[in-house]
CSV table of C-alpha atoms and ligand atoms in Angstrom, one decimal:
chain,number,residue,atom,x,y,z
A,195,UNK,CA,-14.6,-10.7,33.8
A,196,UNK,CA,-16.0,-11.0,29.9
A,197,UNK,CA,-14.6,-13.4,27.7
A,198,UNK,CA,-14.1,-12.5,24.1
A,199,UNK,CA,-13.4,-15.9,21.9
A,200,UNK,CA,-11.8,-15.5,18.3
A,201,UNK,CA,-12.6,-17.7,15.1
A,202,UNK,CA,-9.7,-17.3,13.0
A,203,UNK,CA,-9.8,-17.9,9.6
A,204,UNK,CA,-6.5,-19.1,8.2
A,205,UNK,CA,-3.3,-19.8,9.9
A,206,UNK,CA,-0.5,-18.7,7.7
A,207,UNK,CA,1.8,-16.3,8.1
A,208,UNK,CA,0.2,-13.7,10.2
A,209,UNK,CA,-2.7,-15.8,11.2
A,210,UNK,CA,0.1,-17.9,13.4
A,211,UNK,CA,1.1,-13.9,14.6
A,212,UNK,CA,-1.9,-13.6,15.6
A,213,UNK,CA,-1.9,-16.8,17.9
A,214,UNK,CA,1.4,-16.4,19.0
A,215,UNK,CA,0.8,-12.7,20.4
A,216,UNK,CA,-2.3,-13.8,22.1
A,217,UNK,CA,-0.5,-16.3,23.7
A,218,UNK,CA,2.8,-13.3,24.6
A,219,UNK,CA,0.7,-10.8,24.9
A,220,UNK,CA,-3.0,-11.8,25.9
A,221,UNK,CA,-2.3,-11.2,30.2
A,222,UNK,CA,-1.5,-7.5,28.9
A,223,UNK,CA,-4.5,-6.6,26.3
A,224,UNK,CA,-6.3,-8.4,29.8
A,225,UNK,CA,-4.9,-5.9,32.1
A,226,UNK,CA,-5.7,-3.1,29.8
A,227,UNK,CA,-9.0,-4.2,28.2
A,228,UNK,CA,-10.8,-5.8,31.1
A,229,UNK,CA,-11.6,-8.2,28.5
A,230,UNK,CA,-10.2,-11.8,28.8
A,231,UNK,CA,-9.2,-13.2,25.0
A,232,UNK,CA,-9.3,-16.9,23.4
A,233,UNK,CA,-9.0,-18.7,20.2
A,234,UNK,CA,-12.0,-20.8,20.0
A,235,UNK,CA,-11.5,-22.1,16.3
A,236,UNK,CA,-9.3,-22.0,13.7
A,237,UNK,CA,-9.6,-23.0,10.0
A,238,UNK,CA,-7.3,-23.5,7.3
A,239,UNK,CA,-7.0,-26.0,4.5
A,240,UNK,CA,-3.2,-27.0,5.1
A,241,UNK,CA,-3.0,-28.7,8.5
A,242,UNK,CA,0.0,-30.6,6.8
A,243,UNK,CA,2.8,-27.5,6.7
A,244,UNK,CA,4.5,-27.3,10.3
A,245,UNK,CA,3.9,-24.2,12.0
A,246,UNK,CA,6.2,-22.6,15.1
A,247,UNK,CA,3.6,-22.7,16.9
A,248,UNK,CA,1.6,-25.6,18.5
A,249,UNK,CA,-2.0,-25.3,19.0
A,250,UNK,CA,-5.0,-27.9,20.1
A,251,UNK,CA,-5.8,-29.6,17.5
A,252,UNK,CA,-9.4,-30.0,19.2
A,253,UNK,CA,-9.5,-26.1,17.8
A,254,UNK,CA,-8.7,-26.8,14.8
A,255,UNK,CA,-11.0,-27.2,11.4
A,256,UNK,CA,-10.8,-27.6,8.0
A,257,UNK,CA,-14.2,-25.7,7.6
A,258,UNK,CA,-14.5,-22.1,7.6
A,259,UNK,CA,-17.9,-22.0,7.7
A,260,UNK,CA,-18.1,-23.9,11.2
A,261,UNK,CA,-16.2,-21.4,12.7
A,262,UNK,CA,-18.4,-18.3,11.2
A,263,UNK,CA,-21.6,-20.2,12.4
A,264,UNK,CA,-20.3,-21.4,15.8
A,265,UNK,CA,-22.7,-19.5,18.6
A,266,UNK,CA,-19.4,-19.3,20.5
A,267,UNK,CA,-17.5,-17.2,18.5
A,268,UNK,CA,-17.7,-13.6,19.6
A,269,UNK,CA,-15.2,-11.9,17.0
A,270,UNK,CA,-14.1,-13.6,13.6
A,271,UNK,CA,-10.6,-12.9,12.2
A,272,UNK,CA,-10.4,-13.3,8.5
A,273,UNK,CA,-6.8,-13.6,7.5
A,274,UNK,CA,-7.0,-16.5,4.3
A,275,UNK,CA,-6.9,-13.2,2.0
A,276,UNK,CA,-8.1,-13.5,-1.3
A,277,UNK,CA,-11.6,-12.4,-2.9
A,278,UNK,CA,-12.6,-16.3,-3.5
A,279,UNK,CA,-14.0,-17.6,-0.1
A,280,UNK,CA,-12.7,-14.9,2.5
A,281,UNK,CA,-15.6,-13.0,0.8
A,282,UNK,CA,-18.2,-15.6,1.6
A,283,UNK,CA,-17.1,-16.2,5.0
A,284,UNK,CA,-16.7,-12.6,6.0
A,285,UNK,CA,-20.4,-12.1,4.2
A,286,UNK,CA,-21.5,-15.0,6.5
A,287,UNK,CA,-19.9,-13.8,9.6
A,288,UNK,CA,-21.5,-10.3,9.3
A,289,UNK,CA,-25.1,-11.5,8.3
A,290,UNK,CA,-24.9,-14.4,11.5
A,291,UNK,CA,-24.1,-10.6,13.4
A,292,UNK,CA,-20.7,-11.1,14.5
A,293,UNK,CA,-18.1,-8.7,14.3
A,294,UNK,CA,-15.0,-9.4,11.5
A,295,UNK,CA,-11.9,-8.3,11.9
A,296,UNK,CA,-9.4,-8.1,8.5
A,297,UNK,CA,-6.3,-7.6,7.0
A,298,UNK,CA,-7.7,-8.5,3.4
A,299,UNK,CA,-6.8,-5.4,1.3
A,300,UNK,CA,-7.4,-6.8,-1.9
A,301,UNK,CA,-11.2,-8.0,-1.3
A,302,UNK,CA,-12.2,-4.9,1.0
A,303,UNK,CA,-10.4,-2.8,-2.6
A,304,UNK,CA,-12.8,-4.6,-5.0
A,305,UNK,CA,-16.2,-5.7,-2.7
A,306,UNK,CA,-16.0,-3.4,0.1
A,307,UNK,CA,-19.1,-1.8,-0.9
A,308,UNK,CA,-21.4,-4.8,-0.1
A,309,UNK,CA,-19.1,-5.5,2.9
A,310,UNK,CA,-19.6,-2.3,3.9
A,311,UNK,CA,-23.1,-2.6,3.9
A,312,UNK,CA,-23.5,-5.8,5.2
A,313,UNK,CA,-21.8,-4.0,8.4
A,314,UNK,CA,-23.9,-1.5,8.5
A,315,UNK,CA,-27.5,-3.7,8.3
A,316,UNK,CA,-26.5,-6.3,10.7
A,317,UNK,CA,-25.5,-3.3,12.6
A,318,UNK,CA,-21.5,-4.9,13.5
A,319,UNK,CA,-18.2,-3.6,13.4
A,320,UNK,CA,-15.6,-4.6,10.0
A,321,UNK,CA,-12.3,-3.3,10.9
A,322,UNK,CA,-9.2,-3.5,8.8
A,323,UNK,CA,-6.2,-1.5,10.4
A,324,UNK,CA,-3.9,-4.1,9.3
A,325,UNK,CA,-4.9,-4.0,5.6
A,326,UNK,CA,-2.9,-0.7,4.9
A,327,UNK,CA,1.0,0.3,6.4
A,328,UNK,CA,1.2,-2.8,8.3
A,329,UNK,CA,1.1,-1.7,11.8
A,330,UNK,CA,0.5,1.6,10.9
A,331,UNK,CA,-2.4,3.0,13.1
A,332,UNK,CA,-3.6,4.7,9.6
A,333,UNK,CA,-7.4,4.0,9.5
A,334,UNK,CA,-7.5,4.8,13.4
A,335,UNK,CA,-5.6,8.3,13.0
A,336,UNK,CA,-7.8,9.5,9.5
A,337,UNK,CA,-11.0,8.1,11.1
A,338,UNK,CA,-10.7,9.1,14.7
A,339,UNK,CA,-7.1,11.5,15.5
A,340,UNK,CA,-7.7,13.8,12.1
A,341,UNK,CA,-11.4,13.8,12.8
A,342,UNK,CA,-11.7,18.0,12.5
A,343,UNK,CA,-9.6,17.8,10.3
A,344,UNK,CA,-10.6,18.4,6.1
A,345,UNK,CA,-7.8,16.2,4.3
A,346,UNK,CA,-5.7,17.5,1.4
A,347,UNK,CA,-4.0,14.4,0.3
A,348,UNK,CA,-1.7,11.2,1.2
A,349,UNK,CA,1.3,10.3,-0.2
A,350,UNK,CA,2.0,7.4,0.5
A,351,UNK,CA,4.9,3.8,0.6
A,352,UNK,CA,2.7,1.4,1.2
A,353,UNK,CA,4.4,-1.6,-0.1
A,354,UNK,CA,6.9,-3.1,1.9
A,355,UNK,CA,8.7,-5.8,-0.4
A,356,UNK,CA,8.8,-2.8,-3.6
A,357,UNK,CA,10.5,-0.8,-0.8
A,358,UNK,CA,12.5,-3.4,0.5
A,359,UNK,CA,13.5,-4.6,-3.4
A,360,UNK,CA,14.3,-0.6,-4.6
A,361,UNK,CA,16.3,0.1,-1.1
A,362,UNK,CA,18.7,-3.2,-1.9
A,363,UNK,CA,18.7,-2.1,-5.3
A,364,UNK,CA,20.3,1.1,-4.5
A,365,UNK,CA,22.3,0.4,-1.5
A,366,UNK,CA,24.2,-2.6,-3.2
A,367,UNK,CA,23.4,-2.7,-6.6
A,368,UNK,CA,21.5,-5.6,-5.7
A,369,UNK,CA,19.2,-8.0,-9.0
A,370,UNK,CA,15.9,-7.1,-9.0
A,371,UNK,CA,15.2,-11.0,-8.3
A,372,UNK,CA,17.3,-12.3,-6.2
A,373,UNK,CA,15.9,-9.5,-3.9
A,374,UNK,CA,12.5,-10.4,-4.3
A,375,UNK,CA,13.6,-14.2,-3.4
A,376,UNK,CA,14.7,-12.4,-0.2
A,377,UNK,CA,11.4,-10.9,0.4
A,378,UNK,CA,9.3,-13.7,-0.2
A,379,UNK,CA,11.7,-15.7,2.6
A,380,UNK,CA,11.3,-13.3,5.0
A,381,UNK,CA,7.3,-12.9,4.8
A,382,UNK,CA,7.0,-10.0,3.2
A,383,UNK,CA,5.7,-10.6,-0.7
A,384,UNK,CA,2.2,-12.2,-1.2
A,385,UNK,CA,1.8,-15.5,-2.8
A,386,UNK,CA,2.1,-14.1,-6.6
A,387,UNK,CA,4.5,-11.6,-6.1
A,388,UNK,CA,3.3,-9.9,-9.2
A,389,UNK,CA,0.6,-8.1,-6.8
A,390,UNK,CA,3.4,-6.6,-5.2
A,391,UNK,CA,5.7,-6.1,-7.7
A,392,UNK,CA,3.3,-4.4,-10.4
A,393,UNK,CA,1.5,-2.6,-8.2
A,394,UNK,CA,-1.7,-3.9,-7.5
A,395,UNK,CA,-1.1,-4.2,-3.5
A,396,UNK,CA,-0.2,-0.7,-3.5
A,397,UNK,CA,-3.4,0.2,-5.6
A,398,UNK,CA,-5.5,-1.5,-3.2
A,399,UNK,CA,-4.4,0.0,0.1
A,400,UNK,CA,-4.4,3.6,-2.1
A,401,UNK,CA,-8.5,2.7,-2.9
A,402,UNK,CA,-8.9,2.0,0.6
A,403,UNK,CA,-7.1,5.0,1.8
A,404,UNK,CA,-8.9,7.1,-0.6
A,405,UNK,CA,-12.3,5.8,0.5
A,406,UNK,CA,-11.7,7.0,4.0
A,407,UNK,CA,-10.8,10.3,2.5
A,408,UNK,CA,-13.8,10.4,0.7
A,409,UNK,CA,-16.1,8.4,3.1
A,410,UNK,CA,-17.8,6.3,0.6
A,411,UNK,CA,-16.0,3.2,-1.6
A,412,UNK,CA,-13.7,4.3,-4.2
A,413,UNK,CA,-13.5,2.4,-7.1
A,414,UNK,CA,-10.1,0.1,-7.3
A,415,UNK,CA,-10.6,0.1,-11.7
A,416,UNK,CA,-10.3,4.0,-11.5
A,417,UNK,CA,-6.8,4.1,-10.1
A,418,UNK,CA,-3.7,4.3,-12.3
A,419,UNK,CA,-1.5,1.5,-11.8
A,420,UNK,CA,2.0,1.7,-12.6
A,421,UNK,CA,4.7,-1.3,-10.3
A,422,UNK,CA,8.6,-1.3,-10.0
A,423,UNK,CA,9.2,-4.2,-12.5
A,424,UNK,CA,11.6,-3.4,-15.2
A,425,UNK,CA,12.4,0.0,-12.7
A,426,UNK,CA,16.8,-0.2,-13.9
A,427,UNK,CA,19.6,0.4,-12.1
A,428,UNK,CA,20.7,3.2,-13.9
A,429,UNK,CA,17.4,4.8,-13.3
A,430,UNK,CA,18.0,4.1,-9.6
A,431,UNK,CA,21.5,5.7,-10.1
A,432,UNK,CA,20.6,8.8,-12.1
A,433,UNK,CA,18.2,9.6,-10.2
A,434,UNK,CA,20.5,9.5,-6.9
A,435,UNK,CA,23.5,11.8,-8.7
A,436,UNK,CA,20.2,14.6,-9.7
A,437,UNK,CA,19.5,14.3,-6.4
A,438,UNK,CA,16.5,11.7,-5.5
A,439,UNK,CA,15.4,8.5,-4.5
A,440,UNK,CA,12.7,6.7,-7.0
A,441,UNK,CA,10.1,4.9,-4.4
A,442,UNK,CA,6.7,3.6,-5.0
A,443,UNK,CA,4.1,6.5,-4.3
A,444,UNK,CA,0.7,6.3,-3.8
A,445,UNK,CA,-0.7,9.9,-4.2
A,446,UNK,CA,-4.4,10.9,-3.2
A,447,UNK,CA,-5.4,14.5,-3.7
A,448,UNK,CA,-8.7,16.3,-2.6
A,449,UNK,CA,-9.8,18.7,-4.6
A,450,UNK,CA,-13.0,20.5,-4.0
A,451,UNK,CA,-14.9,17.2,-3.1
A,452,UNK,CA,-13.6,15.6,-6.0
A,453,UNK,CA,-10.5,12.3,-5.1
A,454,UNK,CA,-7.7,12.0,-7.3
A,455,UNK,CA,-5.3,9.3,-7.0
A,456,UNK,CA,-2.5,7.2,-8.7
A,457,UNK,CA,0.2,4.2,-8.2
A,458,UNK,CA,3.6,5.3,-9.7
A,459,UNK,CA,7.2,4.9,-9.4
A,460,UNK,CA,8.4,8.7,-8.9
A,461,UNK,CA,11.5,10.4,-7.8
A,462,UNK,CA,11.7,12.2,-4.3
A,463,UNK,CA,14.2,14.3,-3.0
A,464,UNK,CA,16.9,12.5,-1.2
A,465,UNK,CA,17.0,14.7,1.6
A,466,UNK,CA,13.2,14.4,2.5
A,467,UNK,CA,11.3,12.5,5.4
A,468,UNK,CA,9.6,9.8,3.3
A,469,UNK,CA,13.1,9.3,1.4
A,470,UNK,CA,14.9,7.9,4.0
A,471,UNK,CA,12.5,4.9,4.9
A,472,UNK,CA,13.8,2.0,3.7
A,473,UNK,CA,13.4,-1.7,3.7
A,474,UNK,CA,10.2,-3.2,4.7
A,475,UNK,CA,9.0,-0.1,6.4
A,476,UNK,CA,5.5,2.1,4.6
A,477,UNK,CA,5.4,5.6,5.1
A,478,UNK,CA,2.2,7.4,5.4
A,479,UNK,CA,2.0,11.5,4.9
A,480,UNK,CA,-0.9,12.6,6.0
A,481,UNK,CA,-1.6,16.7,4.6
A,482,UNK,CA,-4.9,18.7,6.5
A,483,UNK,CA,-6.3,21.8,7.0
A,484,UNK,CA,-5.7,21.7,11.0
A,485,UNK,CA,-3.0,19.5,11.4
A,486,UNK,CA,-1.2,20.2,8.9
A,487,UNK,CA,1.3,17.4,7.6
A,488,UNK,CA,1.6,14.1,10.1
A,489,UNK,CA,4.0,10.9,9.2
A,490,UNK,CA,3.6,7.7,9.6
A,491,UNK,CA,6.3,5.3,9.4
A,492,UNK,CA,6.2,1.6,10.6
A,493,UNK,CA,7.1,-1.8,9.1
A,494,UNK,CA,4.6,-2.6,6.6
A,495,UNK,CA,4.4,-6.5,6.2
A,496,UNK,CA,5.6,-9.6,7.8
A,497,UNK,CA,3.9,-11.8,10.7
A,498,UNK,CA,4.2,-9.4,13.6
A,499,UNK,CA,3.7,-6.2,12.4
A,500,UNK,CA,0.8,-7.2,11.0
A,501,UNK,CA,-0.4,-9.6,13.7
A,502,UNK,CA,-0.5,-6.2,16.2
A,503,UNK,CA,-2.6,-4.1,14.1
A,504,UNK,CA,-5.1,-7.3,14.2
A,505,UNK,CA,-5.1,-7.6,17.4
A,506,UNK,CA,-5.4,-3.8,17.8
A,507,UNK,CA,-8.8,-3.7,15.9
A,508,UNK,CA,-9.9,-7.3,18.2
A,509,UNK,CA,-9.7,-5.3,20.9
A,510,UNK,CA,-11.5,-2.1,19.7
A,511,UNK,CA,-14.2,-3.9,18.6
A,512,UNK,CA,-14.2,-6.7,22.1
A,513,UNK,CA,-14.2,-3.0,23.9
A,514,UNK,CA,-16.9,-1.9,21.4
A,515,UNK,CA,-18.9,-5.1,22.6
A,516,UNK,CA,-18.3,-5.2,26.4
A,517,UNK,CA,-19.8,-1.7,26.3
A,518,UNK,CA,-22.9,-2.5,23.9
A,519,UNK,CA,-21.7,0.2,21.7
A,520,UNK,CA,-20.5,-1.6,18.2
A,521,UNK,CA,-20.4,0.6,15.4
A,522,UNK,CA,-19.0,3.6,17.8
A,523,UNK,CA,-16.7,4.5,14.8
A,524,UNK,CA,-19.4,4.0,11.6
A,525,UNK,CA,-18.2,2.5,8.9
A,526,UNK,CA,-17.9,3.4,4.8
A,527,UNK,CA,-21.0,2.3,4.4
A,528,UNK,CA,-23.0,4.3,1.4
A,529,UNK,CA,-26.2,3.0,-1.2
A,530,UNK,CA,-24.3,4.8,-4.0
A,531,UNK,CA,-21.8,2.8,-6.0
A,532,UNK,CA,-18.0,3.5,-5.8
A,533,UNK,CA,-16.8,6.3,-6.7
A,534,UNK,CA,-14.0,6.5,-9.7
A,535,UNK,CA,-11.4,8.4,-8.6
A,536,UNK,CA,-9.9,11.4,-11.0
A,537,UNK,CA,-6.5,11.7,-13.0
A,538,UNK,CA,-3.9,13.8,-11.4
A,539,UNK,CA,-2.2,13.7,-15.3
A,540,UNK,CA,-3.2,17.8,-15.5
A,541,UNK,CA,-1.5,18.3,-11.7
A,542,UNK,CA,2.2,20.3,-13.0
A,543,UNK,CA,5.1,18.5,-11.9
A,544,UNK,CA,9.1,18.3,-12.3
A,545,UNK,CA,10.2,15.3,-14.2
A,546,UNK,CA,12.8,13.4,-14.6
A,547,UNK,CA,13.3,12.4,-18.1
A,548,UNK,CA,15.7,9.8,-19.4
A,549,UNK,CA,17.4,8.9,-23.0
A,550,UNK,CA,20.3,6.3,-24.1
A,551,UNK,CA,21.9,7.4,-26.9
A,552,UNK,CA,25.3,6.8,-28.7
A,553,UNK,CA,26.3,9.9,-28.1
A,554,UNK,CA,29.0,10.8,-25.5
A,555,UNK,CA,28.8,14.8,-25.4
A,556,UNK,CA,27.0,15.7,-22.1
A,557,UNK,CA,23.0,16.5,-22.4
A,558,UNK,CA,23.3,16.1,-26.2
A,559,UNK,CA,21.7,19.3,-28.3
A,560,UNK,CA,18.9,16.8,-30.3
A,561,UNK,CA,17.9,16.1,-26.6
A,562,UNK,CA,18.4,19.8,-25.6
A,563,UNK,CA,16.3,20.9,-28.7
A,564,UNK,CA,13.5,17.9,-28.8
A,565,UNK,CA,12.8,18.6,-25.3
A,566,UNK,CA,12.8,22.4,-25.9
A,567,UNK,CA,10.0,22.1,-28.7
A,568,UNK,CA,7.5,20.7,-26.4
A,569,UNK,CA,8.3,23.5,-23.7
A,570,UNK,CA,9.8,21.7,-21.3
A,571,UNK,CA,13.1,24.1,-19.7
A,572,UNK,CA,15.9,21.2,-18.0
A,573,UNK,CA,16.9,22.3,-15.0
A,574,UNK,CA,19.6,19.8,-14.2
A,575,UNK,CA,21.2,17.2,-16.1
A,576,UNK,CA,23.9,14.3,-15.9
A,577,UNK,CA,25.2,12.4,-18.8
A,578,UNK,CA,27.1,8.8,-17.8
A,579,UNK,CA,28.4,6.5,-19.4
A,580,UNK,CA,26.1,2.7,-19.7
A,581,UNK,CA,26.6,0.0,-18.0
A,582,UNK,CA,24.0,-1.8,-20.6
A,583,UNK,CA,25.4,-1.1,-23.8
A,584,UNK,CA,24.4,1.8,-25.2
A,585,UNK,CA,27.1,4.6,-25.0
A,586,UNK,CA,25.5,6.8,-22.7
A,587,UNK,CA,22.5,8.1,-20.9
A,588,UNK,CA,21.2,11.8,-20.3
A,589,UNK,CA,19.2,12.4,-17.5
A,590,UNK,CA,17.3,15.6,-16.7
A,591,UNK,CA,14.8,17.4,-14.2
A,592,UNK,CA,12.6,19.5,-16.2
A,593,UNK,CA,10.8,22.2,-15.1
A,594,UNK,CA,6.5,21.7,-13.5
A,595,UNK,CA,4.6,20.9,-16.7
A,596,UNK,CA,1.8,18.5,-17.3
A,597,UNK,CA,2.1,14.8,-17.8
A,598,UNK,CA,0.7,14.9,-21.4
A,599,UNK,CA,3.6,17.6,-22.3
A,600,UNK,CA,6.3,14.2,-21.3
A,601,UNK,CA,4.3,11.7,-23.2
A,602,UNK,CA,4.8,13.9,-26.1
A,603,UNK,CA,8.5,14.6,-25.4
A,604,UNK,CA,8.9,11.0,-24.6
A,605,UNK,CA,7.6,9.9,-28.4
A,606,UNK,CA,9.9,12.6,-30.6
A,607,UNK,CA,13.1,11.3,-27.9
A,608,UNK,CA,12.1,7.8,-28.8
A,609,UNK,CA,13.9,8.2,-32.5
A,610,UNK,CA,16.9,9.7,-30.5
A,611,UNK,CA,17.7,6.3,-28.9
A,612,UNK,CA,19.9,3.8,-29.7
A,613,UNK,CA,17.8,0.5,-30.8
A,614,UNK,CA,14.8,3.5,-30.7
A,615,UNK,CA,13.5,2.0,-27.1
A,616,UNK,CA,11.5,4.6,-25.0
A,617,UNK,CA,12.9,6.5,-23.4
A,618,UNK,CA,11.8,6.8,-19.4
A,619,UNK,CA,9.6,9.0,-17.4
A,620,UNK,CA,8.9,9.9,-13.8
A,621,UNK,CA,7.3,12.6,-11.8
A,622,UNK,CA,9.2,14.2,-9.3
A,623,UNK,CA,7.0,14.5,-6.1
A,624,UNK,CA,8.4,18.2,-3.9
A,625,UNK,CA,7.3,18.7,-0.8
A,626,UNK,CA,7.4,15.4,0.9
B,171,HSE,N1,3.0,-8.2,0.3
B,171,HSE,C1,2.8,-7.0,1.0
B,171,HSE,C2,4.0,-6.1,1.2
B,171,HSE,C3,2.2,-7.4,2.1
B,171,HSE,O1,5.2,-6.0,0.8
B,171,HSE,O2,4.0,-4.7,1.6
B,171,HSE,C4,1.5,-6.3,3.4
B,171,HSE,O3,0.6,-5.8,2.9
């Protein structure tokens, strides 16, 4: 029986999950693949922090390069994260002819083009199932299961931390900062939590999914991003009264060879499947011509779910090695620079618009007049007293229009607001 030896780079939450998964389910993996998996070396700079797993000290090192250069290591698993030493180590491993499995979405979103080319040049696999959607097998679904389809788009909840925060804020009126701390303690949040709450982690994953749909690297900087920091409990409540739930939504649409994308909080109908996805769960809805709509749901963060995706890539790469067919599924390498996504701002959508004002009447006339001036029709509206000091807030659903019109209207509405704060507006995504 062929033995496959793994070199682990990074022994944090997910690294420990991979070692633990191998310990518990290694025999199962062997039965299913006919291959034996062993941990050959583990690199981490910190061996003082206690972990809830014991490893043979002979396997441990602080030198990641000694792992990638070790001729006894068959597959390198990169779980360090970030775009610094992780990039150097992956490049070194690929140049040494070793396949790499990584969960590093930030690195692939920023430097994917360079890494995909290095993998192609050296005829080795570079796999990243765990980078997007935690345990959800979305990379495989797009690249293999839906291979006969033309893609229309993807709508996704891609950040477990944000979804956890939004769920708790809605269900228990929990305070943003308290829930964020819990998400960190549960191992969902990034070491730097602004990556989660300001939408950058979702943008990394959106860039990867857009690259998969476009079959070539997409430029991260071109994806507009807005996170959930500053989202008020009042908007969560008012959106609920209007029949919607707020989610941090990744939107990718394929349009005649162009790719459009953005990451923003958006309202989705409360009865839709996507709106039911709560807590740390992620959901990815894929729209294609033949399969129509498919929806993938699962834990998007956390030790074991992410480790499950890492080990699925390890098994797949090992099978490729065993049958002598590396890159059975080709990579995303391209000689062209990463493609910029186009804007979704011209796409018409319904909009949620909320104004705080000193008037207690139902959708006061000045608000109605202001929306009308910009050609916005109100489909429904609620006016409620506010907890935050203003007398009342009116939240409206405007019938489909462009972002440009909503921006113009919001600038005009600002003069009606108490203390001249910005009105809040978000797009409404129907059809999910
Ligand atoms: N911080 C990420 C999340 C981890 O909350 O989704 C998984 O990528």
